[in-house]
mmCIF file of C-alpha atoms and ligand atoms in Angstrom:
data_model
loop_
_atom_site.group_PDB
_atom_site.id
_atom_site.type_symbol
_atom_site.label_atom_id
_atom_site.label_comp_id
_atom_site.label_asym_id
_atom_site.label_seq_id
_atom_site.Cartn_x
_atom_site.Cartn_y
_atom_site.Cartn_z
ATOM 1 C CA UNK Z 1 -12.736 70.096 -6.443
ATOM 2 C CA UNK Z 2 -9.740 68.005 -7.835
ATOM 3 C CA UNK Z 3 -8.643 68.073 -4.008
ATOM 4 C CA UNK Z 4 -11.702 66.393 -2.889
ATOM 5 C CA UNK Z 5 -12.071 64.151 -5.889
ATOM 6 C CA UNK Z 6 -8.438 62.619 -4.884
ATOM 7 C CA UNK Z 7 -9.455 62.623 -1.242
ATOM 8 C CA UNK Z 8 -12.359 60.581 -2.036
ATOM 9 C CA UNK Z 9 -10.392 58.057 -4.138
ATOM 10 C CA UNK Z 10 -8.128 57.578 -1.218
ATOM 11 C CA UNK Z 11 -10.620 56.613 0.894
ATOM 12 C CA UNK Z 12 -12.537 54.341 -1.647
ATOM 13 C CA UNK Z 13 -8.855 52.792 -1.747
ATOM 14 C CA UNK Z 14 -8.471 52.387 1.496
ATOM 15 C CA UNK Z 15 -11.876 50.918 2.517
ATOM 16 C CA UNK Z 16 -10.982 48.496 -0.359
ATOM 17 C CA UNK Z 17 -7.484 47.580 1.468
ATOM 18 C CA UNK Z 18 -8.913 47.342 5.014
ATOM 19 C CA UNK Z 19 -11.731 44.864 3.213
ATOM 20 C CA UNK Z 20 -8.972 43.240 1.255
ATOM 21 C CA UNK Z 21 -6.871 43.181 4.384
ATOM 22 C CA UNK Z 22 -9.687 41.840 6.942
ATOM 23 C CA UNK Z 23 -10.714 39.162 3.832
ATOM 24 C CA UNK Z 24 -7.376 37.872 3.948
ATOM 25 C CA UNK Z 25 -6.992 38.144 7.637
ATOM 26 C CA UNK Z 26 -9.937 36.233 8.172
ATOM 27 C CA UNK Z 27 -8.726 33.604 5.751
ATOM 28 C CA UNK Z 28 -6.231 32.923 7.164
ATOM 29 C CA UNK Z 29 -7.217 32.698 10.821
ATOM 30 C CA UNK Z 30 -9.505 30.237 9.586
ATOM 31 C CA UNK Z 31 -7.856 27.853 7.568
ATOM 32 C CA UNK Z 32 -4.588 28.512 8.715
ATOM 33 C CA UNK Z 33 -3.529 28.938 5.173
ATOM 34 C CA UNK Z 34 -2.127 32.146 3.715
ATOM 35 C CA UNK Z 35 -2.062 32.016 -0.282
ATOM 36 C CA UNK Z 36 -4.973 33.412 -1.860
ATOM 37 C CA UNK Z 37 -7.872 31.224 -1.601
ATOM 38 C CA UNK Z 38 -10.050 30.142 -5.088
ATOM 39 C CA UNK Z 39 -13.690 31.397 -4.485
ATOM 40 C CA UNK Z 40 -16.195 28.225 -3.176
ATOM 41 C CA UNK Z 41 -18.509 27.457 -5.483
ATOM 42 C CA UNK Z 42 -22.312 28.338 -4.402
ATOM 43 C CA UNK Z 43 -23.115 25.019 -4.500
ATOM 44 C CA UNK Z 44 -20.723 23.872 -2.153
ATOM 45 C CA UNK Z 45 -21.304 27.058 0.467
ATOM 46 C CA UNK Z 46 -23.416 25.023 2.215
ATOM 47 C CA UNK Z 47 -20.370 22.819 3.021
ATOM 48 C CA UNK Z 48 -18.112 25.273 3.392
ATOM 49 C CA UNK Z 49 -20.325 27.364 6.392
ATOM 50 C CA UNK Z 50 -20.681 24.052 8.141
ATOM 51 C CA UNK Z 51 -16.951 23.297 7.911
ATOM 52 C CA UNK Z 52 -16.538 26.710 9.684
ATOM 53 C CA UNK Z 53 -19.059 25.998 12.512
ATOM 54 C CA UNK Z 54 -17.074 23.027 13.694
ATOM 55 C CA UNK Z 55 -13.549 24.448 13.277
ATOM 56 C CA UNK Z 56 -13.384 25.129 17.019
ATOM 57 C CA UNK Z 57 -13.557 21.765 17.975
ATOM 58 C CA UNK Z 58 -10.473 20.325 15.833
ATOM 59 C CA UNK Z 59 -7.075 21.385 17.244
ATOM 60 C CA UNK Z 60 -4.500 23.305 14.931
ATOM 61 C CA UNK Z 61 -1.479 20.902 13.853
ATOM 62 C CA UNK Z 62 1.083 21.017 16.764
ATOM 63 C CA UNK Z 63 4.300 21.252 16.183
ATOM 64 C CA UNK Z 64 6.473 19.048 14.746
ATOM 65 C CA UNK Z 65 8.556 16.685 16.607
ATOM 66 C CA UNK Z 66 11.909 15.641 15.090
ATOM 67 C CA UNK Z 67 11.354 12.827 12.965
ATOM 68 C CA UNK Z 68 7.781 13.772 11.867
ATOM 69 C CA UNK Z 69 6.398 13.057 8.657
ATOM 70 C CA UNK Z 70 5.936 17.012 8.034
ATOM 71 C CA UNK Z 71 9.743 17.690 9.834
ATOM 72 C CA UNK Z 72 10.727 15.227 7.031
ATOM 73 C CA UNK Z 73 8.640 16.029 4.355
ATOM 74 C CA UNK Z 74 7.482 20.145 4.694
ATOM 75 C CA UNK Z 75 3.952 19.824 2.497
ATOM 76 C CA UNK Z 76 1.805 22.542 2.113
ATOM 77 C CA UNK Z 77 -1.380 20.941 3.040
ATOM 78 C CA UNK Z 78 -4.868 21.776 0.892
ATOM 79 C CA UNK Z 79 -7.493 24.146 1.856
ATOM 80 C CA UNK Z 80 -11.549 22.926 0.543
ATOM 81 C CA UNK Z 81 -11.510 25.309 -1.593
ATOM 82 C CA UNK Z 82 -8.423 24.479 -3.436
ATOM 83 C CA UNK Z 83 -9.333 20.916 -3.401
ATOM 84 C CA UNK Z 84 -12.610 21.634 -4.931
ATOM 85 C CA UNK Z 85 -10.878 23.421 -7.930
ATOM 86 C CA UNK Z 86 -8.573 20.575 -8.288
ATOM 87 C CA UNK Z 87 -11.446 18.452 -8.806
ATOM 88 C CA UNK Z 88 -13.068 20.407 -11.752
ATOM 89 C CA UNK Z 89 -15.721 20.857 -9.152
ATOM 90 C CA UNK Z 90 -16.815 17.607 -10.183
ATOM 91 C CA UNK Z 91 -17.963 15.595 -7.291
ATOM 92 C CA UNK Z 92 -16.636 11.959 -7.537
ATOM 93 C CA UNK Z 93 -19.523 10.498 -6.337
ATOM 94 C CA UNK Z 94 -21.546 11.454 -9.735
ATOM 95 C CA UNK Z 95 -19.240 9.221 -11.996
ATOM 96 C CA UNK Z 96 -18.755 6.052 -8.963
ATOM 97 C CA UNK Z 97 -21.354 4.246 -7.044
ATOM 98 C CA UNK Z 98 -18.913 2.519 -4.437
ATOM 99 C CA UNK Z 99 -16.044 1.477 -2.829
ATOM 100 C CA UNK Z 100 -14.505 -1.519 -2.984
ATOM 101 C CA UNK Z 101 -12.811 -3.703 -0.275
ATOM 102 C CA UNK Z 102 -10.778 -6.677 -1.495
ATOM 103 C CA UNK Z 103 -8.911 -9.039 1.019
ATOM 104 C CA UNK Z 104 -5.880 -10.263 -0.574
ATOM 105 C CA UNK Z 105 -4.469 -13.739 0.876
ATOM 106 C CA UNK Z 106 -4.726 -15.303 4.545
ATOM 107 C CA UNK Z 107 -7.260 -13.908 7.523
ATOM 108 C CA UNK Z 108 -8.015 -15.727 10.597
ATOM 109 C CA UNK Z 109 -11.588 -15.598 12.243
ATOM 110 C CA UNK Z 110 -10.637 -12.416 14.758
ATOM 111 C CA UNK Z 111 -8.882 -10.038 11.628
ATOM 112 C CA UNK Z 112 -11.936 -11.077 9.524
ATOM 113 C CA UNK Z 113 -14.063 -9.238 11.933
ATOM 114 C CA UNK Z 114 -12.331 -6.293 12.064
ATOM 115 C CA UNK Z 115 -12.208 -6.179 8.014
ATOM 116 C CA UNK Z 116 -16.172 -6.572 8.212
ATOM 117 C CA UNK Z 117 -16.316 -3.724 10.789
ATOM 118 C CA UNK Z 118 -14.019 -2.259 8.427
ATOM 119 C CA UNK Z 119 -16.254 -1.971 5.662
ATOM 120 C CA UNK Z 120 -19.532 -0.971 8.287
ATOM 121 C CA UNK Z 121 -17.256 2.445 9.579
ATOM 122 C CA UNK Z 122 -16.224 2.910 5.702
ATOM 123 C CA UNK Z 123 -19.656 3.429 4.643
ATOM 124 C CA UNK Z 124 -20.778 5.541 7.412
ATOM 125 C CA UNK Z 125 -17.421 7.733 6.764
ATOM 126 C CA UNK Z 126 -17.781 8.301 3.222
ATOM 127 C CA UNK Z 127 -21.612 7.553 2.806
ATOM 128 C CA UNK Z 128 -21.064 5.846 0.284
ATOM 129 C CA UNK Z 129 -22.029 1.947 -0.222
ATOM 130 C CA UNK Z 130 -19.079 -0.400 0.623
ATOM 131 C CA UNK Z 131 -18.562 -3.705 -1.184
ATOM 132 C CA UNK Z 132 -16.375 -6.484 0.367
ATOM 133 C CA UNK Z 133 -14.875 -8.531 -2.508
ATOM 134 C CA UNK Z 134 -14.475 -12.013 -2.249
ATOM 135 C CA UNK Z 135 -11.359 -12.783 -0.514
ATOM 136 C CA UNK Z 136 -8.110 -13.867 -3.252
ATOM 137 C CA UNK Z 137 -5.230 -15.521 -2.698
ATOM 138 C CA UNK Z 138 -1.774 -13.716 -3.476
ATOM 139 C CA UNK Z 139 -1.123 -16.517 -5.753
ATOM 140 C CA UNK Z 140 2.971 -16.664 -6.170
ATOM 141 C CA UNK Z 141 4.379 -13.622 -6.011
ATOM 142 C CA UNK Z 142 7.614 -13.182 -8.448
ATOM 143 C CA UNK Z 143 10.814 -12.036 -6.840
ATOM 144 C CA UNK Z 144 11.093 -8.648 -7.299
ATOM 145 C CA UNK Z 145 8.096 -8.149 -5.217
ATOM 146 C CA UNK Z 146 9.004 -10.111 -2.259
ATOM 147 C CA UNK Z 147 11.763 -9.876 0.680
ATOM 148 C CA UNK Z 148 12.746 -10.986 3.674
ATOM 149 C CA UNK Z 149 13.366 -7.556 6.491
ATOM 150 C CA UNK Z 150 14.193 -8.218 10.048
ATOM 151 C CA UNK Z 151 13.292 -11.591 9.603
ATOM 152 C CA UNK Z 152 9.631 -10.554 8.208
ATOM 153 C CA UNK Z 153 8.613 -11.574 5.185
ATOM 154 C CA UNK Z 154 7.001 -8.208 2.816
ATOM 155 C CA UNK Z 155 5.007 -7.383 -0.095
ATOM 156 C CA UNK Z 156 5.581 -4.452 -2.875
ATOM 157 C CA UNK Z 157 2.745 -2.383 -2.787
ATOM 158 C CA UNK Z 158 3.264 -1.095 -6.278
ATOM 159 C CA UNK Z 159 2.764 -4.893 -7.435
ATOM 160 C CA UNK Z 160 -0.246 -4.818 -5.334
ATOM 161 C CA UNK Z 161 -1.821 -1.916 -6.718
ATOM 162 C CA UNK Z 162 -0.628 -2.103 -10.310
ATOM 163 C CA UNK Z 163 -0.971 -6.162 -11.037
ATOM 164 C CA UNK Z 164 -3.227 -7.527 -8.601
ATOM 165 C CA UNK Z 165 -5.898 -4.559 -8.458
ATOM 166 C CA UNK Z 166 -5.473 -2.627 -11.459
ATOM 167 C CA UNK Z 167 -6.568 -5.185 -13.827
ATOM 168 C CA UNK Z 168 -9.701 -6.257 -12.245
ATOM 169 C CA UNK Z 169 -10.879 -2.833 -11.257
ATOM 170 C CA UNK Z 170 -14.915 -2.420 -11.615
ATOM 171 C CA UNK Z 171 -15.529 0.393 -13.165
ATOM 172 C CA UNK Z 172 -18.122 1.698 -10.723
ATOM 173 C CA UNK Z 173 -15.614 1.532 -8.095
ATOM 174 C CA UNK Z 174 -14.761 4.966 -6.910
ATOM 175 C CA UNK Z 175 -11.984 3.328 -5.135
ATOM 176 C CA UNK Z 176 -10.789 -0.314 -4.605
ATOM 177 C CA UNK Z 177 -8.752 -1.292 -1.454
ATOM 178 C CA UNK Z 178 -6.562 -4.003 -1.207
ATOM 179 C CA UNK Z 179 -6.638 -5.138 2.253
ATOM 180 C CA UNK Z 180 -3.387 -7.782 3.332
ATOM 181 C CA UNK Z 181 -2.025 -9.252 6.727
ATOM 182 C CA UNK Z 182 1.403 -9.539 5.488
ATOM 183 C CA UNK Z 183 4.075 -6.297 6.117
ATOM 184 C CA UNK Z 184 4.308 -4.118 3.122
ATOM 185 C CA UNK Z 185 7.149 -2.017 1.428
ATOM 186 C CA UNK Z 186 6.639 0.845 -1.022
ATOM 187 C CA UNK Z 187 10.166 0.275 -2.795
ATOM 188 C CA UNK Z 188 12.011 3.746 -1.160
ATOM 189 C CA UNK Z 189 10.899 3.741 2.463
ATOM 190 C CA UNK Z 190 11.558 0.107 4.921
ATOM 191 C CA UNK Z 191 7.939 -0.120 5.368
ATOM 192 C CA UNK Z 192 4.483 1.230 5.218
ATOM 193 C CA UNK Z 193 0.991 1.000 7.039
ATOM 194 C CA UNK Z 194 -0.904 1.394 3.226
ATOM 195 C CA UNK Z 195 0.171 2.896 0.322
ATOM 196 C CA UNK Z 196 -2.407 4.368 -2.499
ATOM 197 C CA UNK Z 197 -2.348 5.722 -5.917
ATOM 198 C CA UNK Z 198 -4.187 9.741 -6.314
ATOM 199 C CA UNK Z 199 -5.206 8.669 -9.080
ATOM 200 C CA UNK Z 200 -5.376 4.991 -9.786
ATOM 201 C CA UNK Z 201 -8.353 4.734 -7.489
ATOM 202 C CA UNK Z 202 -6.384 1.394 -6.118
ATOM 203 C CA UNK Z 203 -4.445 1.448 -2.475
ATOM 204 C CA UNK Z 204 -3.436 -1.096 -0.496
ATOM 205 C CA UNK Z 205 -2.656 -1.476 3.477
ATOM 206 C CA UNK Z 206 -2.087 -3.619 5.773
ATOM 207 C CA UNK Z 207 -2.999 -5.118 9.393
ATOM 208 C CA UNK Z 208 0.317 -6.366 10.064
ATOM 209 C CA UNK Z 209 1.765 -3.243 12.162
ATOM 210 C CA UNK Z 210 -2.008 -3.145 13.915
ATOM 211 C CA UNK Z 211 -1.485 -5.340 17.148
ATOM 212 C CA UNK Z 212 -2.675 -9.043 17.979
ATOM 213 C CA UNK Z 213 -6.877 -8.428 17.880
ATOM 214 C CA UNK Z 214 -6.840 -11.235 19.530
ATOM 215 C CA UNK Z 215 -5.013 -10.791 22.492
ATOM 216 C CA UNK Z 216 -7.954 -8.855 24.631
ATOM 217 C CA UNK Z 217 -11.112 -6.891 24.245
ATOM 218 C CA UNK Z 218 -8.565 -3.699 23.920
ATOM 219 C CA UNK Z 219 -6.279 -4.941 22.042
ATOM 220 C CA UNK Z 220 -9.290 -5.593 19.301
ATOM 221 C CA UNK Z 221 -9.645 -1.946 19.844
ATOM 222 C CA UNK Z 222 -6.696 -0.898 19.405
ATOM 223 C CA UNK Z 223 -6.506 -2.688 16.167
ATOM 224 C CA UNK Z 224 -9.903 -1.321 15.074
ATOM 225 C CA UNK Z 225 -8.677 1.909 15.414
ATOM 226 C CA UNK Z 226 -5.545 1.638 13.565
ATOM 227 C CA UNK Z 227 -7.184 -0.202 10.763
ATOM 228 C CA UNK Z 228 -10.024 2.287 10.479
ATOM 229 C CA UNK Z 229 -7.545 4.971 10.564
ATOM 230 C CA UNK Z 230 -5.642 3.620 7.649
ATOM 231 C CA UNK Z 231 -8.289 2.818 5.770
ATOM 232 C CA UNK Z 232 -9.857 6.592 5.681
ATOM 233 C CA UNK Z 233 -6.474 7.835 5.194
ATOM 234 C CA UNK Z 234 -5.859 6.097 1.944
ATOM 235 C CA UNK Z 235 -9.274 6.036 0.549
ATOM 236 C CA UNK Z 236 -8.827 10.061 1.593
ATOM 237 C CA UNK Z 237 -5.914 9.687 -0.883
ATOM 238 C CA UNK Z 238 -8.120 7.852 -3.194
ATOM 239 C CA UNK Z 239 -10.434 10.771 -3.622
ATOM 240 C CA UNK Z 240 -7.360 12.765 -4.585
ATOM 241 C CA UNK Z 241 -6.963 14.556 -0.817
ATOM 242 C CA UNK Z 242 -3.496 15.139 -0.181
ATOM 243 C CA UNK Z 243 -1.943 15.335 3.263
ATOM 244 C CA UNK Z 244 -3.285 17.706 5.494
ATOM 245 C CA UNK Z 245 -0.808 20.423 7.528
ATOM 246 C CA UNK Z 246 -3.092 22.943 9.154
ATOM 247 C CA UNK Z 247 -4.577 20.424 12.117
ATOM 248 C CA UNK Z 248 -4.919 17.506 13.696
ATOM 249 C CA UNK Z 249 -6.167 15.190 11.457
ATOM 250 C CA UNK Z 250 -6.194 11.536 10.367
ATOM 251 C CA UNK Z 251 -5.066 12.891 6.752
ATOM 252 C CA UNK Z 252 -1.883 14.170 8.564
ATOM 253 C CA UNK Z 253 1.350 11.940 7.226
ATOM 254 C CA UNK Z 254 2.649 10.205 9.613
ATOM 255 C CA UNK Z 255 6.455 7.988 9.555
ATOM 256 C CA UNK Z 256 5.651 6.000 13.031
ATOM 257 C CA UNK Z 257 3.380 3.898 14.918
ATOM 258 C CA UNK Z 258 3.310 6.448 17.366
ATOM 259 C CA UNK Z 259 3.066 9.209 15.083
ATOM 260 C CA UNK Z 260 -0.305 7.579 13.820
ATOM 261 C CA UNK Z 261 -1.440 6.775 17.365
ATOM 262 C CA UNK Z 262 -1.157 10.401 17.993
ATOM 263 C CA UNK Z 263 -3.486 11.613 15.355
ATOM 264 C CA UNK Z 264 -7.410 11.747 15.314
ATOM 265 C CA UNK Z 265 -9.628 9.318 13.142
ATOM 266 C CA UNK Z 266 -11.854 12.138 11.965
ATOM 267 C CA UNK Z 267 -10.594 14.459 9.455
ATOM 268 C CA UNK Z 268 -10.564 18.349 10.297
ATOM 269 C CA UNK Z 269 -12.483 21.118 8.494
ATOM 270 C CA UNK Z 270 -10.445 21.625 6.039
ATOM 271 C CA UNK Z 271 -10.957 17.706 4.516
ATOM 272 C CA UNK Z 272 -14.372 16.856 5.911
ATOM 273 C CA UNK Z 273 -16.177 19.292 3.496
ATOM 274 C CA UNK Z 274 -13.851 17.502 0.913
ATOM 275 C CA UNK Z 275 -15.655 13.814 1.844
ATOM 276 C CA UNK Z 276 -18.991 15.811 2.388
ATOM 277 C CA UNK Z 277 -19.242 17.767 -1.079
ATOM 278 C CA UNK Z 278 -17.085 14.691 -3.208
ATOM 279 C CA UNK Z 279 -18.923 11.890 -1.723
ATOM 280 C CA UNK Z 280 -22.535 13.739 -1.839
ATOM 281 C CA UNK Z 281 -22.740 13.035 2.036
ATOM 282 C CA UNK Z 282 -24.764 14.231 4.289
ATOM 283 C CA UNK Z 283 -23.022 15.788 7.353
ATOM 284 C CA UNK Z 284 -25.196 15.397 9.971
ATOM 285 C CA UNK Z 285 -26.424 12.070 8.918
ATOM 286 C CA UNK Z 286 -22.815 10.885 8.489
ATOM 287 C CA UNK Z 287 -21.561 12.439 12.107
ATOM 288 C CA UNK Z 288 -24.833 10.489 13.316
ATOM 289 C CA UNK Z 289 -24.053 7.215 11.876
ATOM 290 C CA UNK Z 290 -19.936 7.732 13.026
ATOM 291 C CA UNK Z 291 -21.143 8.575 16.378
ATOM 292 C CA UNK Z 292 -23.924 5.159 16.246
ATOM 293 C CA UNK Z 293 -21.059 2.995 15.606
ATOM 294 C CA UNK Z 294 -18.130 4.431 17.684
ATOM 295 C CA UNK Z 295 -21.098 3.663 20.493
ATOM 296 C CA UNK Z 296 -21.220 0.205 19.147
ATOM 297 C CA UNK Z 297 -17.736 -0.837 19.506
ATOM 298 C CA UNK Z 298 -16.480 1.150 22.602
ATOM 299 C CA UNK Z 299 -14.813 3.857 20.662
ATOM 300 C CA UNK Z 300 -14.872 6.238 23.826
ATOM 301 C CA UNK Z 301 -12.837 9.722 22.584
ATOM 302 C CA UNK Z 302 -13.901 9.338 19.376
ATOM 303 C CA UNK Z 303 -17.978 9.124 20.421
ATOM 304 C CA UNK Z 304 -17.095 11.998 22.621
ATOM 305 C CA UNK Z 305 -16.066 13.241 19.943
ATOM 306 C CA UNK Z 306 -18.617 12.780 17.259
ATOM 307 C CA UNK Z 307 -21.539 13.849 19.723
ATOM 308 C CA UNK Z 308 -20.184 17.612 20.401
ATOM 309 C CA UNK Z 309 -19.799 18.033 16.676
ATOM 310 C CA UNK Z 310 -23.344 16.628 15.967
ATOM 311 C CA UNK Z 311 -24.424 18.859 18.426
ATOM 312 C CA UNK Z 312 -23.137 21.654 16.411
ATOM 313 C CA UNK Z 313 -24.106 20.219 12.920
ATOM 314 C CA UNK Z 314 -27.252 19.764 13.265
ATOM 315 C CA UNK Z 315 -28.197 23.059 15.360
ATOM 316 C CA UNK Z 316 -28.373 21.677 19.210
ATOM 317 C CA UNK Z 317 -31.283 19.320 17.621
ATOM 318 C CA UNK Z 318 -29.885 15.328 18.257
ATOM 319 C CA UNK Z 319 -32.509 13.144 17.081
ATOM 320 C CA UNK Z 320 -31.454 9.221 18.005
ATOM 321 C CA UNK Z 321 -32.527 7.014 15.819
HETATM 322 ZN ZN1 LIG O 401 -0.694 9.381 3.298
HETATM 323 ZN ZN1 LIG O 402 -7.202 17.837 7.570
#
């Protein structure tokens, strides 16, 4: 009797490791992450089932090459579930009803275009409304947040983000951008594309590193693309999602031009949930509206892109509009 009672807790016991095991297993093979996962909310399994659907289309994070941002700074990355616990599972988008885009100093005619299409690809992205500011001088900037590198003239970001934006920040505003054509400098690195504050809701970046726009029909591409990619990157920031280490991703950190050319402008499946469930967007709507516009301005990989996971978002049913 006591024989078969202990035989029968061993196998209870071991059912419960295999499950534990296979849980675990299965974790990690999807997320790439290996620390013990918070439980999703059931509000936001919706999110998380879809995120799994399209995981085969986004490729795992290579590996590093020397020089790297992650060969120079190892991060851990954030899965959605963790982000959703460091969130309160409070979605942003109940306290904020925008984003904010404010150009700071000079723009010709070309860059002011690609700020406005800026704004357009913002909204889709985050589905959330967009407001472009009324542009604002720099006014004089004092000493200490000015300097001459390589013969180029550049801007302190932290002066940016905690004297120009900070004090006029609406409240409303989920996040404010500061949007400049002059190089920028954090302070400890040489230079920076953008620079944003986790929780500040302020950033800042820049068009300077982005190419001429006006030098050809792909060179205002080229340009778009950078910009774009900046701009979700920080806002991503903005919204408190740290870099991301388990794939290719345009939340991956990047310390080079080329480094940033090499990533995607879509963020993978572990931070798209993170826009989808914060922002209150809705997936299939936003993929539809990303895929609309990369249509619109000859965004060729990334429409490729956007219409396979469509396809798989909304069930093999693509409705155009
Ligand atoms: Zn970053
Ligand atoms: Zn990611």
């Amino acid at each position: 009797m006591r024989v078969t009672r202990l035989l029968g807790l061993l196998a209870v016991g071991g059912l419960a490791y295999v499950g534990i095991a296979w849980w675990t297993w299965r974790t990690e093979m999807e997320t790439g992450y290996s620390a013990p996962q918070p439980a999703i909310p059931q509000s936001a399994q919706g999110f998380s089932d879809k995120a799994n659907r399209i995981r085969s289309l986004h490729e795992k994070k290579r590996p590093n090459q020397p020089g790297d941002w992650l060969d120079r700074f190892p991060e851990g990355g954030q899965t959605f579930a963790q982000y959703i616990q460091s969130r309160h599972e409070e979605p942003l988008r109940d306290s904020y009803s925008s984003i904010d885009i404010q150009p700071l100093g000079e723009f010709d005619e070309t860059q002011l275009q690609i700020v406005k299409k800026t704004q357009e690809f913002m909204e889709c992205f985050f589905g959330v409304p967009v407001r472009l500011l009324q542009s604002r001088a720099l006014g004089e900037i004092p000493s200490h947040a000015c300097r001459t590198r390589n013969e180029v003239e550049q801007v302190l970001t932290t002066w940016i983000l905690d004297d120009i934006l900070k004090p006029d920040r609406s409240e409303d505003a989920m996040a404010v951008i500061g949007l400049v054509t002059c190089d920028l400098w954090p302070g400890d690195l040489n230079w920076v594309f953008g620079s944003a504050s986790l929780h500040e809701r302020v950033g800042v970046w820049s068009l300077h590193r982005n190419g001429d726009p006006r030098a050809s029909d792909e060179a205002f591409r080229l340009c778009l693309r950078r910009t774009l990619k900046t701009a979700v990157h920080e806002t991503g920031h903005m919204l408190g999602i740290p870099h991301c280490a388990a794939y290719e991703c345009c939340m991956n950190g990047s310390r080079s031009r080329e480094e940033c050319d090499r990533q995607p402008l879509e963020f993978c499946p572990e931070c798209q949930p993170k826009i989808w469930w914060s922002c209150r967007a809705d997936p299939v709507k936003r993929c539809q509206q990303l895929l609309d516009f990369a249509e619109r301005e000859g965004l060729k990989p990334e429409a490729d892109f956007w219409r396979r996971e469509l396809k798989i978002l909304s069930n093999g049913i693509v409705s155009r509009k």
